[in-house]
XYZ file of C-alpha atoms in Angstrom:
637
model
C -45.053 2.462 -27.832
C -47.085 5.609 -27.058
C -45.859 9.272 -27.365
C -44.639 9.061 -23.719
C -41.885 6.507 -24.769
C -38.344 7.915 -24.310
C -34.877 6.898 -23.972
C -32.598 7.160 -21.076
C -28.685 7.676 -21.948
C -27.099 7.418 -18.771
C -23.205 8.287 -18.119
C -22.065 5.495 -15.673
C -20.460 6.778 -12.428
C -21.408 10.198 -12.752
C -25.290 9.361 -13.191
C -25.723 12.540 -15.064
C -28.040 12.331 -18.415
C -26.046 12.815 -21.456
C -28.664 14.959 -23.091
C -29.201 17.007 -19.949
C -25.660 17.628 -19.359
C -23.401 17.011 -22.367
C -20.413 18.376 -21.014
C -19.649 15.305 -18.776
C -18.747 11.657 -19.732
C -16.976 8.786 -18.445
C -15.713 5.241 -19.335
C -18.957 3.783 -20.409
C -22.463 4.546 -21.444
C -25.650 2.705 -20.926
C -28.322 2.988 -23.484
C -31.696 2.158 -22.265
C -34.953 2.318 -24.194
C -38.100 2.407 -21.750
C -41.754 2.574 -22.428
C -43.666 4.501 -19.854
C -47.452 3.400 -19.251
C -49.556 4.458 -16.214
C -48.959 1.482 -14.198
C -45.582 0.161 -15.176
C -42.423 0.870 -16.957
C -41.136 -1.659 -19.558
C -37.547 -1.909 -20.521
C -37.144 -2.714 -24.246
C -33.491 -2.430 -24.701
C -30.461 -2.010 -22.308
C -26.877 -2.074 -23.659
C -23.618 -1.173 -22.051
C -20.612 -0.294 -24.141
C -17.284 1.558 -23.986
C -17.445 5.223 -25.125
C -16.802 5.169 -28.805
C -19.075 7.454 -30.509
C -22.317 6.042 -29.675
C -21.623 2.312 -29.667
C -24.047 1.627 -26.933
C -26.861 3.508 -28.708
C -25.940 1.956 -32.064
C -26.548 -1.560 -30.570
C -29.822 -0.560 -28.796
C -30.954 1.112 -31.987
C -30.486 -2.401 -33.766
C -32.911 -3.828 -31.226
C -36.596 -4.170 -32.570
C -38.034 -0.933 -31.350
C -41.258 0.834 -32.679
C -40.783 3.946 -34.622
C -41.118 6.561 -31.783
C -38.657 4.598 -29.637
C -35.953 4.695 -32.449
C -36.597 8.508 -33.038
C -35.542 8.907 -28.937
C -32.520 6.478 -29.538
C -31.103 8.636 -32.495
C -31.752 11.756 -30.750
C -29.713 10.483 -27.726
C -27.104 9.422 -29.874
C -26.316 12.802 -30.859
C -26.466 14.254 -27.557
C -23.947 11.589 -26.210
C -21.531 12.049 -29.057
C -21.515 15.873 -28.305
C -20.246 15.371 -25.118
C -16.919 14.494 -26.628
C -15.041 17.789 -26.624
C -11.521 16.399 -27.165
C -9.901 17.286 -30.445
C -7.254 15.303 -32.461
C -4.361 15.497 -30.157
C -6.722 14.901 -26.917
C -8.144 11.686 -28.644
C -4.711 10.340 -29.517
C -3.527 10.894 -25.685
C -6.865 9.178 -24.687
C -6.114 5.917 -26.621
C -2.709 6.106 -25.185
C -4.248 6.351 -21.566
C -6.654 3.261 -22.346
C -3.584 1.183 -23.573
C -1.420 1.952 -20.519
C -3.666 2.813 -17.580
C -2.722 0.373 -14.912
C -4.953 -0.847 -12.143
C -3.424 2.191 -9.912
C -5.382 4.735 -11.873
C -2.679 7.247 -11.975
C -3.934 8.780 -14.917
C -7.623 9.284 -13.759
C -7.058 12.999 -13.876
C -7.212 12.751 -17.737
C -10.699 13.456 -18.468
C -12.578 12.502 -21.598
C -14.786 15.511 -21.224
C -12.046 18.192 -21.017
C -11.664 20.411 -23.950
C -7.970 20.239 -24.050
C -5.222 17.918 -22.744
C -2.873 20.485 -21.783
C -3.761 20.585 -18.084
C -3.427 16.911 -17.856
C -0.723 15.311 -15.679
C 2.617 14.961 -17.526
C 1.380 16.644 -20.541
C 2.973 20.019 -21.849
C 1.633 22.101 -24.626
C 3.018 24.875 -26.602
C 1.731 28.199 -25.207
C 0.798 29.661 -28.724
C -0.271 26.589 -30.935
C -1.461 24.552 -28.127
C 0.014 21.483 -29.723
C 1.433 18.915 -27.323
C 5.211 19.188 -27.078
C 6.069 16.986 -24.047
C 4.843 13.848 -22.410
C 6.508 13.164 -19.047
C 5.239 10.140 -17.012
C 7.984 8.664 -15.111
C 7.226 6.230 -12.234
C 3.295 6.464 -13.008
C 2.891 2.667 -12.753
C 1.815 2.551 -16.351
C 1.416 -0.912 -17.955
C 0.682 -2.088 -21.373
C 2.019 -1.280 -24.819
C 2.326 2.326 -26.261
C -0.311 3.355 -28.625
C 0.109 4.044 -32.301
C -1.634 7.073 -32.142
C 0.934 8.725 -30.354
C 2.535 9.224 -33.827
C -0.184 11.859 -34.386
C 1.367 14.285 -32.279
C 3.416 15.970 -34.926
C 5.174 18.656 -32.730
C 6.091 16.227 -29.773
C 9.631 16.807 -28.428
C 9.981 14.856 -25.330
C 8.523 11.490 -24.552
C 9.534 10.342 -20.988
C 7.871 6.887 -20.012
C 10.846 5.460 -17.966
C 10.405 3.478 -14.734
C 7.208 1.941 -15.648
C 5.902 -1.439 -16.670
C 5.456 -0.914 -20.612
C 5.627 -3.881 -22.494
C 5.968 -4.963 -26.067
C 8.473 -3.638 -28.710
C 9.616 0.019 -29.199
C 7.323 1.126 -31.803
C 8.653 1.954 -35.221
C 5.844 4.838 -35.710
C 8.301 6.878 -33.645
C 9.949 7.986 -36.772
C 6.978 10.048 -37.557
C 7.659 12.277 -34.717
C 10.193 14.562 -36.779
C 10.753 16.933 -33.881
C 11.220 14.502 -31.028
C 14.373 15.351 -29.388
C 14.355 13.167 -26.186
C 13.180 9.599 -25.772
C 13.392 8.041 -22.389
C 12.071 4.340 -22.362
C 14.652 3.015 -19.668
C 13.565 0.753 -16.731
C 10.525 -0.879 -18.329
C 9.761 -4.371 -19.823
C 10.267 -3.696 -23.509
C 11.274 -6.669 -25.624
C 12.101 -7.702 -29.270
C 14.720 -5.563 -31.158
C 16.011 -2.133 -31.645
C 13.791 -0.760 -34.739
C 16.017 0.515 -37.488
C 13.909 3.742 -37.736
C 15.430 5.098 -34.574
C 18.785 5.746 -36.317
C 17.017 8.018 -38.901
C 14.911 10.193 -36.489
C 16.325 13.705 -37.603
C 15.995 15.698 -34.246
C 16.915 13.006 -31.815
C 19.271 14.015 -29.154
C 18.865 11.623 -26.135
C 18.096 8.070 -26.246
C 17.702 6.153 -23.207
C 16.431 2.457 -23.431
C 18.469 0.809 -20.788
C 17.102 -1.624 -18.376
C 14.808 -3.638 -20.659
C 14.757 -7.043 -22.303
C 15.704 -5.907 -25.709
C 17.603 -8.594 -27.879
C 19.429 -8.615 -31.126
C 21.989 -6.394 -32.637
C 22.399 -2.592 -32.685
C 21.163 -1.300 -35.937
C 23.524 -0.106 -38.643
C 21.315 3.108 -38.950
C 22.666 4.190 -35.414
C 26.040 5.047 -36.868
C 24.320 7.879 -38.829
C 22.680 9.537 -35.822
C 24.717 12.751 -35.987
C 22.788 14.881 -33.574
C 22.670 12.162 -30.779
C 24.293 13.507 -27.643
C 23.511 10.755 -25.266
C 22.932 7.172 -25.759
C 22.142 4.428 -23.172
C 21.632 0.879 -24.382
C 23.005 -0.997 -21.045
C 21.433 -3.738 -19.241
C 19.526 -5.436 -22.198
C 20.313 -8.475 -24.073
C 22.015 -7.003 -27.239
C 24.600 -8.822 -29.286
C 27.186 -8.252 -32.013
C 29.230 -5.336 -32.747
C 28.668 -1.440 -32.351
C 27.996 0.057 -35.656
C 31.263 1.753 -37.082
C 33.265 0.341 -34.263
C 34.062 -3.330 -35.196
C 36.233 -3.888 -32.290
C 34.129 -2.246 -29.696
C 32.239 -4.953 -27.783
C 32.627 -6.958 -24.586
C 30.371 -7.194 -21.679
C 31.943 -4.194 -19.817
C 30.372 -1.773 -22.217
C 26.979 -3.147 -23.262
C 26.548 -6.592 -22.230
C 27.752 -7.738 -25.649
C 29.817 -10.741 -26.148
C 33.539 -10.539 -26.131
C 35.398 -9.654 -29.471
C 37.069 -12.474 -31.279
C 40.853 -12.954 -30.544
C 42.869 -10.319 -32.141
C 44.730 -12.857 -34.318
C 41.463 -13.955 -35.770
C 40.706 -10.163 -36.968
C 44.069 -9.409 -38.285
C 44.886 -9.685 -41.881
C 48.115 -10.603 -42.881
C 49.949 -7.503 -43.987
C 53.553 -9.004 -43.463
C 56.016 -7.544 -46.036
C 53.712 -4.680 -47.154
C 54.657 -1.043 -46.865
C 52.939 2.068 -47.217
C 54.051 3.660 -50.285
C 54.667 7.236 -50.691
C 51.483 8.201 -52.911
C 49.324 6.515 -50.149
C 50.671 8.628 -47.521
C 50.059 11.812 -49.801
C 46.474 10.680 -50.321
C 45.990 10.235 -46.581
C 47.324 13.623 -46.011
C 45.218 15.280 -48.422
C 42.159 13.401 -46.889
C 43.009 14.638 -43.374
C 43.404 18.146 -44.655
C 40.075 18.415 -46.499
C 38.340 16.849 -43.455
C 39.637 19.529 -41.083
C 38.696 22.103 -43.493
C 34.989 20.606 -43.597
C 34.912 20.720 -39.788
C 35.951 24.178 -39.619
C 33.214 25.169 -41.978
C 30.753 23.222 -39.943
C 31.740 25.097 -36.857
C 31.584 28.311 -38.544
C 28.139 27.501 -39.917
C 26.846 26.399 -36.424
C 28.163 29.716 -34.885
C 26.027 31.509 -37.531
C 23.047 29.520 -36.947
C 23.196 30.236 -33.092
C 23.855 33.898 -33.430
C 20.729 34.065 -35.794
C 18.623 32.944 -32.779
C 19.368 36.403 -31.030
C 19.530 40.180 -31.805
C 22.637 41.958 -30.407
C 23.691 45.374 -30.336
C 27.236 46.382 -29.402
C 27.515 49.226 -26.730
C 30.963 50.193 -27.103
C 33.906 48.635 -25.229
C 32.907 45.257 -23.460
C 29.002 46.252 -23.710
C 26.105 44.867 -25.447
C 22.388 44.182 -25.409
C 21.125 40.969 -26.532
C 17.299 40.074 -27.219
C 16.464 36.553 -27.839
C 14.299 35.662 -30.710
C 10.411 35.180 -30.146
C 7.069 36.317 -31.403
C 6.745 38.919 -28.576
C 10.333 40.091 -28.616
C 10.726 43.853 -29.240
C 13.194 45.280 -31.515
C 16.636 45.638 -29.871
C 17.032 49.407 -30.430
C 13.495 49.939 -28.788
C 14.514 47.830 -25.772
C 17.846 49.623 -25.366
C 16.201 53.181 -25.523
C 13.881 51.980 -22.800
C 16.752 50.638 -20.597
C 18.579 53.883 -20.869
C 15.599 55.839 -19.547
C 15.061 53.874 -16.468
C 14.410 55.962 -13.359
C 13.710 55.446 -9.592
C 10.135 56.064 -10.217
C 9.830 52.944 -12.358
C 10.842 50.575 -9.542
C 8.242 48.032 -8.800
C 10.202 45.608 -6.574
C 13.333 44.643 -4.939
C 14.775 41.278 -4.064
C 17.910 39.444 -3.032
C 19.354 39.490 -6.532
C 18.564 43.083 -7.741
C 16.096 45.813 -8.308
C 13.090 45.560 -10.673
C 11.869 48.134 -13.088
C 8.793 48.326 -15.222
C 9.269 49.733 -18.561
C 6.566 50.596 -21.271
C 7.692 50.523 -25.003
C 6.298 53.018 -27.439
C 4.119 50.242 -28.888
C 2.272 49.740 -25.506
C 4.037 46.433 -24.625
C 5.318 46.103 -20.865
C 8.486 44.479 -19.658
C 10.241 44.049 -16.550
C 13.850 44.952 -16.250
C 15.983 43.523 -13.387
C 19.423 45.136 -12.488
C 21.518 42.871 -10.895
C 23.513 43.736 -7.893
C 26.819 42.196 -6.735
C 27.230 40.111 -9.911
C 30.543 38.898 -10.108
C 32.569 40.057 -13.015
C 34.147 36.530 -12.887
C 31.062 34.577 -12.878
C 31.387 31.484 -15.055
C 29.794 31.447 -18.412
C 27.473 34.199 -17.598
C 26.251 34.615 -21.243
C 26.052 31.066 -21.698
C 24.206 30.655 -18.499
C 21.487 33.323 -19.705
C 20.926 31.556 -23.082
C 20.509 28.262 -21.214
C 17.688 30.052 -18.942
C 15.960 31.569 -22.129
C 15.648 28.108 -23.645
C 13.366 27.127 -20.624
C 9.628 27.122 -21.822
C 7.013 26.655 -18.859
C 3.778 28.615 -18.222
C 4.835 28.693 -14.443
C 8.233 30.163 -14.992
C 8.817 33.959 -15.931
C 10.207 34.115 -19.427
C 13.483 35.456 -19.906
C 13.655 37.828 -23.140
C 17.054 39.520 -23.126
C 19.948 40.899 -21.384
C 22.191 43.892 -21.298
C 25.788 44.000 -19.891
C 28.263 46.760 -19.586
C 31.531 47.205 -17.664
C 29.607 48.665 -14.703
C 25.869 47.165 -14.860
C 24.090 43.951 -15.803
C 20.372 43.844 -16.703
C 18.021 41.048 -17.306
C 14.938 41.549 -19.435
C 11.619 39.533 -18.685
C 7.928 39.543 -19.476
C 6.128 41.767 -17.177
C 3.500 39.859 -14.828
C 0.942 42.307 -13.879
C -0.793 41.031 -10.678
C 1.732 41.471 -8.274
C 3.317 38.758 -5.957
C 1.704 36.046 -3.703
C 3.074 37.896 -0.790
C 1.056 41.074 -1.838
C -2.290 38.964 -2.473
C -1.975 37.369 1.035
C -0.548 40.259 3.026
C -1.673 43.432 1.380
C -0.719 46.649 3.144
C -3.770 48.402 4.501
C -3.885 51.460 6.720
C -6.076 49.565 9.285
C -3.647 46.599 9.215
C -6.603 44.326 8.089
C -5.645 41.248 5.954
C -7.738 42.443 3.035
C -10.056 40.775 0.667
C -10.633 36.947 1.255
C -8.766 34.650 -0.923
C -10.669 31.383 -1.964
C -9.309 27.924 -1.797
C -9.503 27.352 -5.489
C -7.049 30.416 -5.970
C -4.664 29.250 -3.101
C -4.477 25.644 -4.517
C -4.001 27.029 -7.902
C -1.100 28.852 -6.782
C 0.330 25.842 -4.770
C -0.012 23.615 -7.878
C 1.489 25.943 -10.208
C 4.417 26.760 -7.877
C 5.071 22.953 -7.435
C 5.023 22.447 -11.432
C 7.619 25.132 -11.839
C 10.119 23.668 -9.109
C 9.506 20.164 -10.593
C 10.532 21.486 -13.940
C 13.516 23.132 -12.457
C 14.753 19.969 -10.507
C 13.519 16.994 -12.716
C 13.460 18.263 -16.344
C 16.516 20.596 -16.584
C 19.709 19.214 -17.466
C 21.743 20.002 -15.529
C 19.190 20.616 -12.746
C 18.549 24.139 -11.360
C 18.160 24.818 -7.609
C 16.570 28.082 -6.798
C 17.628 28.715 -3.463
C 15.244 31.640 -2.800
C 11.881 30.302 -3.149
C 9.544 32.698 -1.333
C 6.178 34.265 -1.785
C 7.695 37.426 -3.092
C 9.247 35.594 -5.843
C 6.009 34.044 -7.234
C 4.111 36.450 -9.504
C 0.511 36.394 -10.578
C -0.574 36.687 -14.176
C -3.995 37.921 -15.695
C -5.537 34.550 -14.657
C -3.764 34.542 -11.242
C -1.803 31.519 -12.414
C 1.632 31.683 -10.623
C 4.827 32.347 -12.314
C 8.191 31.640 -10.471
C 10.919 34.232 -10.881
C 14.468 34.614 -10.008
C 15.413 30.953 -10.985
C 18.937 30.219 -12.031
C 20.135 33.541 -10.750
C 21.976 32.042 -7.981
C 24.530 30.549 -10.329
C 25.226 33.788 -11.853
C 26.342 35.302 -8.480
C 28.926 32.410 -7.863
C 32.530 31.791 -8.778
C 31.773 28.124 -9.176
C 28.807 25.866 -9.673
C 28.948 23.604 -6.800
C 25.854 24.907 -4.926
C 28.165 25.464 -2.043
C 28.379 28.977 -0.788
C 30.107 30.938 1.975
C 27.240 33.382 2.417
C 23.679 31.830 2.616
C 21.123 33.340 0.067
C 17.478 33.284 0.303
C 14.683 35.012 2.182
C 14.504 34.906 6.014
C 11.892 32.558 7.220
C 11.848 30.227 3.997
C 15.504 28.922 4.496
C 15.961 25.219 5.133
C 17.892 24.477 8.429
C 20.596 22.511 6.608
C 21.126 25.328 4.201
C 21.406 27.846 6.736
C 23.925 25.779 8.702
C 26.027 24.144 6.243
C 25.801 26.516 3.290
C 24.923 23.630 0.861
C 21.683 24.051 -1.220
C 20.036 21.060 -2.732
C 16.782 20.350 -4.305
C 15.453 19.454 -0.660
C 16.322 23.026 0.267
C 13.837 24.444 -2.136
C 11.258 21.644 -1.114
C 11.446 23.087 2.535
C 10.761 26.559 1.317
C 8.008 25.357 -0.817
C 6.509 23.776 2.278
C 6.771 27.175 4.019
C 4.804 28.859 1.145
C 2.232 26.106 1.453
C 1.785 26.793 5.213
C 1.516 30.575 4.198
C -1.198 29.896 1.733
C -3.035 27.961 4.223
C -2.592 30.201 7.362
C -2.317 33.671 5.543
C 0.462 34.254 8.084
C 3.848 35.648 7.268
C 6.942 33.214 8.149
C 8.339 36.340 9.876
C 5.030 36.742 12.003
C 6.030 38.532 15.414
C 4.018 35.761 17.179
C 6.585 33.151 16.116
C 9.685 35.166 17.178
C 8.148 35.865 20.508
C 7.887 32.051 21.128
C 11.315 31.384 19.559
C 9.892 29.335 16.802
C 9.247 29.527 13.143
C 6.396 28.789 11.107
C 7.426 25.024 10.655
C 7.976 24.709 14.315
C 4.666 26.042 15.040
C 3.067 23.230 12.760
C 4.992 20.779 14.653
C 3.919 21.896 17.941
C 0.245 21.879 16.937
C 0.653 18.529 15.240
C 1.924 16.950 18.627
C -1.324 18.136 20.314
C -3.543 16.827 17.546
C -4.289 20.390 16.584
C -2.844 21.063 13.413
C -6.028 22.256 11.506
C -5.605 25.316 13.832
C -2.781 26.253 11.353
C -5.545 26.862 8.831
C -7.019 30.386 8.465
C -10.661 30.447 9.857
C -12.083 31.625 6.626
C -10.783 28.526 4.906
C -11.736 26.473 7.702
C -15.476 27.559 7.238
C -15.303 27.295 3.375
C -13.008 24.757 2.248
C -13.418 21.026 2.075
C -11.755 19.788 5.313
C -10.286 16.661 3.295
C -8.403 18.785 0.989
C -7.004 20.917 3.651
C -5.867 17.920 5.513
C -4.102 16.645 2.631
C -2.331 20.054 1.903
C -1.372 20.123 5.558
C 0.235 16.827 5.265
C 2.081 17.591 2.134
C 3.481 20.747 3.968
C 4.250 18.732 7.101
C 6.375 16.426 4.849
C 8.103 19.374 3.052
C 9.249 21.187 6.108
C 10.373 17.974 7.648
C 13.891 18.592 9.694
C 15.485 15.473 7.713
C 16.005 16.487 4.154
C 15.691 12.847 2.881
C 12.090 12.629 4.440
C 10.909 15.536 2.208
C 9.106 14.430 -0.880
C 10.263 15.304 -4.449
C 8.351 17.970 -6.246
C 7.075 15.855 -8.881
C 5.258 13.654 -6.238
C 4.060 16.894 -4.855
C 2.603 17.911 -8.282
C 0.721 14.429 -8.663
C -0.912 14.906 -5.284
C -1.892 18.747 -5.832
C -3.280 18.194 -9.273
C -6.123 15.898 -7.961
C -7.044 18.537 -5.480
C -6.905 21.444 -7.988
C -9.238 19.803 -10.406
C -11.967 18.978 -7.847
C -11.519 22.731 -6.473
C -11.203 24.848 -9.594
C -14.342 23.173 -11.058
C -16.682 24.024 -8.098
C -15.313 27.238 -6.488
C -14.925 30.729 -8.049
C -11.396 32.271 -8.239
C -9.983 35.497 -7.216
C -10.267 36.874 -10.735
C -13.992 35.785 -10.898
C -14.676 37.664 -7.555
C -12.958 40.679 -8.760
C -14.768 40.715 -12.011
C -18.267 40.382 -10.164
C -17.389 43.152 -7.734
C -16.450 45.374 -10.525
C -19.606 44.580 -12.379
C -21.572 45.556 -9.366
């Protein structure tokens, strides 16, 4: 082999040279050693192999090649190995994908070349540590067994793989996930027995393995699950007694065989009577047990109080700041709240006025003064504590609250880049639309908003219905990621939590017709509002545009009229029609059309919308500049 000999390391499907573009990879690598001579090319070696740290090249290297050829083989091996950017948690999830990826390819958005799995479908990471804390893949048509490498996700708190076709046994390695609180494996094809280790998982609070083919008894260790709040073992093939409840059996509860007749379980105690000393011992035992329960309740209360800082403000008033790395001292925030002035107002919505406050250390927060907040609102402070527990990158973080006999304030992180309404419809003296907003930025906003609503609808227990989803309630952070605000506030303004109200909330133009007519809000009402926002992103026209009222229609009606004529693409702004991929625009229009259907049952759930938009966002963000990039370029020039 002469000096011109080389090796081609080709990434199958992408057809990109590994050495030429080490940032891309795919499911298999072809390693080929070729000898180039003036008249022909001689193939010396060709090996296909699954990506596994250069297996293909190792096999090719083992062939009988001359020294120059082997030098090129080894050089290509280094280039291909460097294409793997995934680290510890990403590799563990990749192995999980390989074992459960079904023929439908629902996890094709998980890319081996990504630096982090945090943007993968169904994966949520901690905002500070970037550790994977939640895997939520219901109804994803997964098939296969659960990879043992999931045990490496040491910070995992929720694992939701329900409504799939996962087989095999419930893995015992789950005991290594010491922070796991929620385990949803129901409606799969799991078999064998319940592992004993489930009963000793320290943080487990929710366990649902119903609707499988699990056999055998319930392990005795289940009786020690002190933190468990919800357990569902129904519709399996279990047998025996429930631990700690020898007579709790029978088909009506868990499908267990009926208990033995009472006569067989009784011991003949005829003629025996409780003596006075036995009654005394029992009384003392009950007394000590009650004292222990009271002490435990006091301890729990103290631990709960430690999660927040509280300052009393005289009669019936106080300021509470929830614990966190970025939370300021309560006294500093109290001083800032007391100094709020009209010049600090940055916005006003249906639930109150928003102020911007800057602390002495330079940190900035948003303070919302609630209006018309009922004094008799049910569990006001408990509701706020529940909202503070919500952690999602597309939801504005609640940091604290201040209550007094006359006012109520909510304290949030300040989101600096305004609202989607201000981005799409800037106020200019000439009445122009302002700078162009590219497709990558718009699809990012659509995807992030869908994720936020999916979290409220599908991940929260009980579910949260927003009731005022509009472009004014979607804020934009430094990276122009959307952050949904005002979630959960509708519940604070009511006397009950039935989602039925005499006065309809929400922003004109975004309200679902059934909500406007009957006053009953559901998840489908939020889906309708989301569809209007998607149309607003596509058309860059306000739902309250004067052209709609002139023709006695709304934005959804406008879309339906054009769709009947086969002209629905006319909804899209001309700038987008000229610059964005038409196939992606057509898919986004189809989603919007389904979301604003007059029949609530025909509107898709938000988790389904997320699945569709994620694929569009991945392709768009990799090829188009965003508003932030465009702004940065203009500033440099």
